[in-house]
Coordinates of C-alpha atoms and ligand atoms in Angstrom, one line a residue:
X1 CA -5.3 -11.0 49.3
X2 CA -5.0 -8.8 52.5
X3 CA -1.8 -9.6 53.4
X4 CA -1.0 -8.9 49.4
X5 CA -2.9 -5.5 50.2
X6 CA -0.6 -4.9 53.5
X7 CA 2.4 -5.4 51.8
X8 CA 1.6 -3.2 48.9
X9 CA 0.4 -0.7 51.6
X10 CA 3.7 -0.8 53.3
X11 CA 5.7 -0.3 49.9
X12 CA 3.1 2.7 49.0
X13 CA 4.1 3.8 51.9
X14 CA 7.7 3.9 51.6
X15 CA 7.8 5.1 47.8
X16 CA 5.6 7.9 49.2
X17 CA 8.2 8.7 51.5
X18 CA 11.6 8.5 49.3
X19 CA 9.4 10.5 46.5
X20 CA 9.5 13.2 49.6
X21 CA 13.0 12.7 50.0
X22 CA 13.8 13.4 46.8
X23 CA 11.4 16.2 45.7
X24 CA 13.5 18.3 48.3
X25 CA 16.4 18.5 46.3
X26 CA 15.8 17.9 42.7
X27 CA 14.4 20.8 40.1
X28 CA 12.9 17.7 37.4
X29 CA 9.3 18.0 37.7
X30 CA 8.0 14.7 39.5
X31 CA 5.6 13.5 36.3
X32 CA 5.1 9.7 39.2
X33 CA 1.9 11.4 41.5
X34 CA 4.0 11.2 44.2
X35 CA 1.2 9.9 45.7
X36 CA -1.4 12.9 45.0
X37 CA -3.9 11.8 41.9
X38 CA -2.2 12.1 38.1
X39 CA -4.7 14.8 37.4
X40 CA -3.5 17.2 40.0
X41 CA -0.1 16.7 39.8
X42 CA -0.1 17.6 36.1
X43 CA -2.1 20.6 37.0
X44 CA 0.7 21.1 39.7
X45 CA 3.9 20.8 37.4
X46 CA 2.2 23.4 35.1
X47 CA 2.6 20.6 32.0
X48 CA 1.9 17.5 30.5
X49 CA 4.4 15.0 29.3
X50 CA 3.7 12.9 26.8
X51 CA 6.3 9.5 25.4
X52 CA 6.0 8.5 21.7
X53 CA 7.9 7.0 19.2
X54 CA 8.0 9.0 16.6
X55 CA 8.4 6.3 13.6
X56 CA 4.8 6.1 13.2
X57 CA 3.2 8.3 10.3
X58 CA 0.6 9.5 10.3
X59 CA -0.2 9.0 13.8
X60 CA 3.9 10.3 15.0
X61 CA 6.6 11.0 12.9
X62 CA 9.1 13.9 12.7
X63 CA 9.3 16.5 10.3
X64 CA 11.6 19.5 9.8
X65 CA 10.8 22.9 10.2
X66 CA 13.2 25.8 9.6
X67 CA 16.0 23.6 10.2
X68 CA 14.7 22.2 13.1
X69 CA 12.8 18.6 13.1
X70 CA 9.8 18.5 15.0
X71 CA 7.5 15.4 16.5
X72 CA 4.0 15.8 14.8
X73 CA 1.2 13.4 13.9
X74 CA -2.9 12.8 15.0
X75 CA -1.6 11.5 18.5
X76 CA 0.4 14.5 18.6
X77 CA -2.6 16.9 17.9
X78 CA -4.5 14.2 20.4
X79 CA -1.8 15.6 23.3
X80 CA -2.2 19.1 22.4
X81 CA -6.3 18.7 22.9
X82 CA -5.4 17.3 26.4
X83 CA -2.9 19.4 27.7
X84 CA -5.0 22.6 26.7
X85 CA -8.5 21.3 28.4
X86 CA -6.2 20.1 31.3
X87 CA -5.2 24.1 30.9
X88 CA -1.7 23.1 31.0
X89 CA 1.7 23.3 28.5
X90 CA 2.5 20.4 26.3
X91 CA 5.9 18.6 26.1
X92 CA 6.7 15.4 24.1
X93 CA 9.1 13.5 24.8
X94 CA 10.0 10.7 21.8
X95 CA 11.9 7.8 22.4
X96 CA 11.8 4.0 21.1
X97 CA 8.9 2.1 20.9
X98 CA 10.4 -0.1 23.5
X99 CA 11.3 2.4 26.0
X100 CA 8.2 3.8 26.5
X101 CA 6.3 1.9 28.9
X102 CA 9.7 1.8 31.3
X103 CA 9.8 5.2 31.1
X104 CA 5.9 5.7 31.8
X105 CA 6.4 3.2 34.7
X106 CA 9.5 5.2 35.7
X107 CA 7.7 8.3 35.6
X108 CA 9.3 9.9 33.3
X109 CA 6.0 11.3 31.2
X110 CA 2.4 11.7 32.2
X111 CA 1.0 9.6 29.4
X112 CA 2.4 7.4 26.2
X113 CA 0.3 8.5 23.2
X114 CA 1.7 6.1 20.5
X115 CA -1.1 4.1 18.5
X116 CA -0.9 1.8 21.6
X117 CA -3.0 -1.0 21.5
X118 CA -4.3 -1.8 25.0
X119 CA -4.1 -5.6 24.8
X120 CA -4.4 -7.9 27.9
X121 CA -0.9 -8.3 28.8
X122 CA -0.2 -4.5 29.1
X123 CA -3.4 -4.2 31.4
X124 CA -1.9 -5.8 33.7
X125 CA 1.2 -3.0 34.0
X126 CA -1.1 0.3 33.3
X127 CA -4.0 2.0 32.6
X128 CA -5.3 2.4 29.5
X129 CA -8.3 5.4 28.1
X130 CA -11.0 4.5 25.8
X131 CA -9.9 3.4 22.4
X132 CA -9.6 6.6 20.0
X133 CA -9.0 5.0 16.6
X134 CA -9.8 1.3 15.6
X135 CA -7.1 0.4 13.3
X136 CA -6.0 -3.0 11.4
X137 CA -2.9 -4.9 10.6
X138 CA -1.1 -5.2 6.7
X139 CA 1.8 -6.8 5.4
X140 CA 3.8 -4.9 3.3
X141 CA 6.2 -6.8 0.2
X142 CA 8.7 -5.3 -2.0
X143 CA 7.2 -5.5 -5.3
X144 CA 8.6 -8.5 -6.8
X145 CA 7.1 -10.5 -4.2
X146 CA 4.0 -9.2 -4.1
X147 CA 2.0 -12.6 -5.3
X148 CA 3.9 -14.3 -2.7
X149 CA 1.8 -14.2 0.3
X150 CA -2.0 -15.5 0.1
X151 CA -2.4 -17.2 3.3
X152 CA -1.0 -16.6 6.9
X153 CA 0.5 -20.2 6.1
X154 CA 2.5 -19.2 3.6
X155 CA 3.6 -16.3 5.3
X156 CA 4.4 -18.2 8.3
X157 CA 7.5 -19.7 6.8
X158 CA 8.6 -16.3 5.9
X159 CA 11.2 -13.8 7.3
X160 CA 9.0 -11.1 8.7
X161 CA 9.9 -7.9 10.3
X162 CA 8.3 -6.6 13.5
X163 CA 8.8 -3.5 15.7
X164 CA 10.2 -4.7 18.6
X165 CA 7.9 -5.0 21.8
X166 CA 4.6 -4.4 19.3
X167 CA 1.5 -6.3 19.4
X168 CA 2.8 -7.3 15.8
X169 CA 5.6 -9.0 17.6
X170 CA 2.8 -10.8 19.9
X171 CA 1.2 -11.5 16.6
X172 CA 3.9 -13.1 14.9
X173 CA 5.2 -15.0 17.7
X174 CA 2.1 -16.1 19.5
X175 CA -0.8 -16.2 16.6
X176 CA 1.0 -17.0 13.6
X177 CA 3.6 -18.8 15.5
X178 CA 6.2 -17.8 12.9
X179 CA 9.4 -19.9 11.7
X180 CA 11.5 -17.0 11.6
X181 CA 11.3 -13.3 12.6
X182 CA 12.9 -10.4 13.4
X183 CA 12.1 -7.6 15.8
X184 CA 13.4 -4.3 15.0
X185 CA 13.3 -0.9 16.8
X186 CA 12.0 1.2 14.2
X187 CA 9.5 1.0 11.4
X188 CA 11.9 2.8 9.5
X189 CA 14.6 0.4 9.8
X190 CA 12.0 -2.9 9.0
X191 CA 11.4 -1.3 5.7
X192 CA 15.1 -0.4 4.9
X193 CA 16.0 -4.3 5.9
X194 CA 13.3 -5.5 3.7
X195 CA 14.6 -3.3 0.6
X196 CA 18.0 -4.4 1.4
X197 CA 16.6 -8.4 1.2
X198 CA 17.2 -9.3 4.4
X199 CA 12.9 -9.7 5.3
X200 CA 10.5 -11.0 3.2
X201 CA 7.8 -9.1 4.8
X202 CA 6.9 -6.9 7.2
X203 CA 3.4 -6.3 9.5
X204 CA 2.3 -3.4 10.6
X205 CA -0.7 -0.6 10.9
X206 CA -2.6 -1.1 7.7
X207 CA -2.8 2.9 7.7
X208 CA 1.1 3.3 8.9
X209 CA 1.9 0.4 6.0
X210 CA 0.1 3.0 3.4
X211 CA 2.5 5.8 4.1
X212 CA 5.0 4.2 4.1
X213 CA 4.2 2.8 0.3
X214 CA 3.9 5.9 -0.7
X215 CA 7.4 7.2 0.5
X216 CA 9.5 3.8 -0.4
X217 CA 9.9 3.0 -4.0
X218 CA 10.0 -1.0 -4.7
X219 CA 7.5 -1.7 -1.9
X220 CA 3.7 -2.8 -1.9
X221 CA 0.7 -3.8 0.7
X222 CA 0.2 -7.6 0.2
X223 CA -3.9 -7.3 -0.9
X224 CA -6.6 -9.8 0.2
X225 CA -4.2 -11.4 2.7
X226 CA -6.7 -11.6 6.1
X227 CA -4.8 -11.5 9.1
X228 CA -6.5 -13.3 12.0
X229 CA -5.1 -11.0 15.2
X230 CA -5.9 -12.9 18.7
X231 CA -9.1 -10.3 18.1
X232 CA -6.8 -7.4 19.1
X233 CA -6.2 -5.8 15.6
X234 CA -4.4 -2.3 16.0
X235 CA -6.4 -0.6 19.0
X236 CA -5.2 2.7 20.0
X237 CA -5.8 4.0 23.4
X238 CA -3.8 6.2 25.8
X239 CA -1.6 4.8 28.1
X240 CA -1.2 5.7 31.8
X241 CA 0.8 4.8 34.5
X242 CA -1.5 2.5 36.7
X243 CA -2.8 4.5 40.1
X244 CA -5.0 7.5 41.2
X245 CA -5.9 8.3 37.9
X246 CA -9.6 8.1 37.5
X247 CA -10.3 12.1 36.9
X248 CA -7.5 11.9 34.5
X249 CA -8.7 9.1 32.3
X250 CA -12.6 10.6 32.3
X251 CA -11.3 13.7 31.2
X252 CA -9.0 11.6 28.6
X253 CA -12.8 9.8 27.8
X254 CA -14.3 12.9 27.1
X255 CA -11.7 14.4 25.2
X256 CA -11.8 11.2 22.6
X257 CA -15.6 11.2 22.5
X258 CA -15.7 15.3 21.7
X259 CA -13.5 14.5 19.3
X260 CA -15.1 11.7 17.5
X261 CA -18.7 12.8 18.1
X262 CA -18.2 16.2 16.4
X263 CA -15.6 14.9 13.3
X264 CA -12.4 16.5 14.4
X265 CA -11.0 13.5 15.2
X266 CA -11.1 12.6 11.1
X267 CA -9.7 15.7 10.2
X268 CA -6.6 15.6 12.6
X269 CA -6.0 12.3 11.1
X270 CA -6.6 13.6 7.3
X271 CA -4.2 16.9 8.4
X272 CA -1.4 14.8 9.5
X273 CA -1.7 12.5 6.2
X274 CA -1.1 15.8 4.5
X275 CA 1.9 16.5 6.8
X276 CA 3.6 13.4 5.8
X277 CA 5.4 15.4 2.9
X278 CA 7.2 17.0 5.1
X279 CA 8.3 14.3 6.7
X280 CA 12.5 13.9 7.7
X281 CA 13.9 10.9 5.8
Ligands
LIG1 N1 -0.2 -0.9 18.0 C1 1.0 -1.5 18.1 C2 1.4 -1.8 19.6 O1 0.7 -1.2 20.4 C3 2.2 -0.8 17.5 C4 2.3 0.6 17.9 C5 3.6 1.2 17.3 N2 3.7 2.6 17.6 C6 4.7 3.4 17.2 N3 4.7 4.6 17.4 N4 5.7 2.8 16.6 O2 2.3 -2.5 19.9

């Protein structure tokens, strides 16, 4: 254990120094802490950067806007409500779903705000703020199987689609120890593969799986089908890169419980339901 704590030390130590090094030269704001606690250094660079993947609706998704397509969604309006009591600008930076905790790590944004579930195995490589919406997991059919699946045994030995590094992934490899499944990037492109024949099924956010119902033709949320999750469900919390971020994640904790305590936090989510018309197909 000390020696551990010597030789992480040391490395601190160095990284502190190349971080230096670096700063001299380069104009990229330095979103890593460079040592100096998360909450400052935002403050410093004068912004907050925030990764998503914006395949997510309603919680991220892109819409266009006078020609131009824009990230949106409740974990969008989330990272607006933090950069403003932080007191600083908000950029968002979307990428894919398995990207995003590299990047994070990389320091490449601030914070991942993404319906991330905070489950054990993540823990271990960052931080994570209280949870701010409690979700569960469907499974969404096209229509003509829809009286297919009444038991996680039968849907075992089907081809199911899962966004690739989700907990749905963990879920279907791990929990339901599944025959046969397929990890894709985008939620978009699990449905579109399902349509086309080549998935039976698909899991994902109960809420997420309504949407998308809603915008497919030919697809349908299996009913009474009770998924049994490892106890993780669909979580979301915000993500941060582990270290001196303790000011940061209270004032993340307090934003969430404002939020909940007074409402708002329904009416974001109900506002970006409405959104989803807009949505780019
Ligand atoms: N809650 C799941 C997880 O953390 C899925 C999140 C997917 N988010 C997204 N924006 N596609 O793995």
């Amino acid at each position: 254990m000390k020696a551990g704590l010597k030789k992480l030390m040391a490395l601190g130590l160095v990284a502190v120094l190349s971080i230096g090094l670096v700063g001299c030269g380069s104009k990229t704001a330095d979103t890593s802490g460079g040592g100096q606690p998360a909450l400052e250094q935002i403050k410093k660079n004068g912004k907050l950067v925030v990764a998503t993947s914006p395949d997510y609706p309603p919680f991220e998704f892109m819409v266009s806007e006078g020609g131009k397509s824009n990230i949106v969604g409740a974990d969008i309006d989330l990272a607006k409500k933090l950069a403003e009591k932080i007191g600083v600008e908000l950029e968002i930076k979307g990428m894919d779903f398995d990207a995003l905790l590299p990047a994070l790590q990389a320091g490449k944004a601030d914070m991942v705000i993404t319906g991330m579930t905070p489950n054990e195995e993540r823990k271990k490589a960052v931080d994570f703020s209280e949870i701010y919406f409690q979700g569960e997991n469907a499974v969404v059919v096209n229509v003509k199987d829809a009286g297919k699946f009444t038991s996680e045994d039968q849907l075992k030995k089907a081809k199911i689609g899962v966004q690739k590094g989700s907990t749905q992934e963990t879920y279907v490899k791990d929990n339901l120890k599944a025959e046969n499944f397929k990890s894709l990037t985008s939620v978009p492109d699990l449905i579109t593969d399902m349509k086309n024949g080549n998935l039976d099924a698909v899991v994902l956010n109960s809420k997420v799986a309504g949407i998308n119902v809603g915008k497919y033709d030919g697809i349908k949320v299996v009913e009474n089908l009770k998924l049994t999750n490892g106890g993780e469900e669909e979580a979301m919390a915000v993500a941060l890169k582990k270290g001196d971020n303790k000011d940061l994640v209270k004032l993340i904790n307090e934003e969430i419980k404002a939020l909940q305590d007074s409402g708002e936090y329904d009416k974001i989510l109900a506002n970006a339901v409405d959104l989803v018309s807009k949505e780019t197909k």
